[in-house]
C-alpha cells in the first residue's frame, strides 16, 4: 500500500534519499562557511597588520627577506661569504626538520624554489598575492616556520596573514584577515 502511494506521488526511495542528502549537504556547507570563514571585511586594523609585521620580522624575514621577496632578498643580509651557501638550505632536504632531532650539516630544511621577483606566465606570483585569506592562513599555520610548523597561535597566524596580504596590496583581503585575528 505504501509503495503504491509512493509510486503515485512520484517519490521512490532512491529519489527521496537523494533529495535528503542534497538538503543535508547544502545545510552542512552553509554552516561550515559561516563557522570557518572570517567575518565580513572591515578596514584592516593597524594593530593586526603591525602585529603581523613584528611576527614576520622575528620569524620569517631571515628566509623570506625583509619585504617578502624570498631567499634572494634574504641573502643580501647574510655575510658575503655565506650568500650562496647550501649547507642548510638545499632543495633536496626534507620540508620539515624538527629541532628536537639532531641536526647534521645539509640537513636543516628545504626552501624549495623561491618565487620570482617579477611573476611571468611560467613563474607564478607568490601565494600572498593570489590566495584567499583562509587559504593563506591555512598554509602558514600548517607549514611555517619550516623548522616548527604551528609554532604561532591561531591569532598570530591571522596577524601574519593580514600583514602579508597588506604587503601585497590586497587591502580588502587584509581586512578580512584582520577581522579574523580579533
Coordinates of C-alpha atoms in Angstrom, one line a residue:
X1 CA 0.0 0.0 0.0
X2 CA 2.8 2.4 0.9
X3 CA 4.7 1.5 -2.3
X4 CA 1.7 2.2 -4.4
X5 CA 1.2 5.7 -2.7
X6 CA 4.9 6.4 -3.2
X7 CA 4.7 5.5 -6.9
X8 CA 1.6 7.6 -7.4
X9 CA 3.3 10.6 -5.7
X10 CA 6.4 10.2 -7.9
X11 CA 8.7 9.6 -4.9
X12 CA 10.7 6.5 -4.7
X13 CA 13.3 5.5 -2.0
X14 CA 16.3 6.5 -4.2
X15 CA 14.9 9.8 -5.1
X16 CA 13.8 10.7 -1.6
X17 CA 17.2 9.6 -0.2
X18 CA 19.0 11.7 -2.9
X19 CA 16.8 14.8 -2.1
X20 CA 17.5 14.3 1.6
X21 CA 21.3 14.0 1.0
X22 CA 21.3 17.2 -1.1
X23 CA 19.5 19.1 1.6
X24 CA 21.8 17.9 4.4
X25 CA 24.9 18.6 2.2
X26 CA 23.7 22.1 1.5
X27 CA 23.0 22.8 5.1
X28 CA 26.4 21.5 6.1
X29 CA 28.2 23.7 3.6
X30 CA 26.3 26.8 4.7
X31 CA 27.1 26.1 8.4
X32 CA 30.8 25.4 7.6
X33 CA 31.1 28.6 5.6
X34 CA 29.6 30.6 8.5
X35 CA 32.0 29.0 11.1
X36 CA 35.2 28.7 9.1
X37 CA 35.4 32.0 7.2
X38 CA 36.4 35.2 8.7
X39 CA 33.8 37.9 9.3
X40 CA 32.9 40.4 6.7
X41 CA 35.8 42.6 5.5
X42 CA 36.3 45.8 7.5
X43 CA 39.3 48.2 7.3
X44 CA 42.4 46.3 8.3
X45 CA 43.3 47.2 11.9
X46 CA 46.7 48.9 12.3
X47 CA 47.1 46.6 15.3
X48 CA 46.7 43.3 13.3
X49 CA 49.0 44.5 10.5
X50 CA 51.6 45.8 12.9
X51 CA 51.4 42.6 15.0
X52 CA 51.9 40.6 11.8
X53 CA 54.9 42.9 10.8
X54 CA 56.5 42.2 14.2
X55 CA 56.0 38.4 13.9
X56 CA 57.3 38.5 10.3
X57 CA 60.4 40.3 11.3
X58 CA 61.1 37.8 14.1
X59 CA 60.1 34.6 12.4
X60 CA 60.0 35.0 8.6
X61 CA 62.4 37.6 7.3
X62 CA 65.5 35.5 7.8
X63 CA 64.4 33.3 4.9
X64 CA 61.8 35.4 3.1
X65 CA 63.6 38.8 3.2
X66 CA 62.5 42.0 4.9
X67 CA 60.0 42.8 2.2
X68 CA 58.9 39.3 1.4
X69 CA 60.8 38.8 -1.8
X70 CA 62.3 35.4 -0.8
X71 CA 65.7 33.9 -0.2
X72 CA 67.3 36.1 -2.9
X73 CA 66.5 39.2 -0.9
X74 CA 67.2 37.5 2.4
X75 CA 70.7 36.5 1.2
X76 CA 71.6 40.2 1.0
X77 CA 71.6 40.3 4.8
X78 CA 73.9 37.3 5.0
X79 CA 77.7 37.8 5.3
X80 CA 79.1 37.9 1.8
X81 CA 80.8 34.5 2.1
X82 CA 77.5 32.8 3.0
X83 CA 75.2 34.3 0.4
X84 CA 75.3 31.2 -1.8
X85 CA 75.8 28.6 0.9
X86 CA 73.6 25.5 0.6
X87 CA 74.7 23.7 3.8
X88 CA 71.3 24.2 5.4
X89 CA 69.0 25.2 2.6
X90 CA 69.3 22.5 -0.2
X91 CA 66.3 21.8 -2.4
X92 CA 66.5 18.1 -1.7
X93 CA 66.4 18.4 2.1
X94 CA 63.2 17.4 4.0
X95 CA 60.5 20.0 4.1
X96 CA 60.4 20.0 7.9
X97 CA 63.3 19.1 10.2
X98 CA 62.3 19.1 13.9
X99 CA 64.6 20.9 16.2
X100 CA 64.2 18.0 18.6
X101 CA 66.2 15.8 16.2
X102 CA 70.0 16.2 16.0
X103 CA 71.0 18.4 13.1
X104 CA 73.7 17.4 10.7
X105 CA 75.2 19.6 8.0
X106 CA 73.0 19.8 4.9
X107 CA 70.0 18.6 7.0
X108 CA 68.1 21.7 8.1
X109 CA 65.2 22.2 5.7
X110 CA 64.4 22.8 2.1
X111 CA 63.5 26.3 0.9
X112 CA 62.3 24.9 -2.4
X113 CA 62.4 27.1 -5.4
X114 CA 61.7 30.7 -4.5
X115 CA 59.0 32.6 -6.4
X116 CA 60.4 35.1 -9.0
X117 CA 60.8 38.7 -8.1
X118 CA 58.8 39.6 -11.2
X119 CA 56.0 37.0 -11.9
X120 CA 55.7 35.7 -15.5
X121 CA 53.5 33.2 -17.3
X122 CA 56.0 30.4 -16.5
X123 CA 56.7 31.6 -12.9
X124 CA 53.7 32.4 -10.8
X125 CA 53.2 35.1 -8.3
X126 CA 53.8 34.5 -4.5
X127 CA 50.9 32.8 -2.6
X128 CA 50.1 36.0 -0.7
X129 CA 49.4 37.8 -4.0
X130 CA 46.7 35.3 -5.1
X131 CA 45.4 33.1 -2.3
X132 CA 42.3 33.8 -0.3
X133 CA 42.8 34.9 3.4
X134 CA 41.6 31.5 4.6
X135 CA 43.9 29.6 2.2
X136 CA 46.9 31.7 3.1
X137 CA 46.2 31.3 6.8
X138 CA 45.8 27.5 6.4
X139 CA 49.1 27.3 4.5
X140 CA 51.0 29.4 7.0
X141 CA 49.6 27.7 10.1
X142 CA 50.4 24.2 8.8
X143 CA 53.8 24.8 7.2
X144 CA 55.5 27.8 8.7
X145 CA 58.1 28.2 10.1
X146 CA 59.6 25.2 8.3
X147 CA 61.5 24.1 11.3
X148 CA 58.5 24.2 13.7
X149 CA 55.1 24.4 11.9
X150 CA 52.3 25.6 14.1
X151 CA 54.6 27.5 16.4
X152 CA 52.4 30.6 16.5
X153 CA 48.9 30.9 17.9
X154 CA 46.0 31.0 15.5
X155 CA 45.6 34.7 16.2
X156 CA 49.3 35.3 15.4
X157 CA 48.9 33.4 12.1
X158 CA 45.9 35.6 11.3
X159 CA 48.1 38.7 12.0
X160 CA 50.8 37.3 9.7
X161 CA 48.2 36.7 7.1
X162 CA 46.9 40.3 7.4
X163 CA 50.4 41.7 7.2
X164 CA 51.3 39.6 4.1
X165 CA 48.0 40.5 2.3
X166 CA 48.6 44.2 3.1
X167 CA 52.2 43.9 1.9
X168 CA 50.9 42.6 -1.4
X169 CA 48.4 45.5 -1.8
X170 CA 45.3 43.4 -1.0
X171 CA 43.6 45.7 1.4
X172 CA 40.1 44.0 1.3
X173 CA 41.7 40.6 1.9
X174 CA 43.9 42.0 4.7
X175 CA 40.7 43.5 6.3
X176 CA 39.1 40.0 6.4
X177 CA 42.3 38.6 8.0
X178 CA 42.4 41.5 10.5
X179 CA 38.8 40.8 11.5
X180 CA 39.6 37.1 12.0
X181 CA 42.6 38.0 14.2
X182 CA 40.4 39.9 16.7

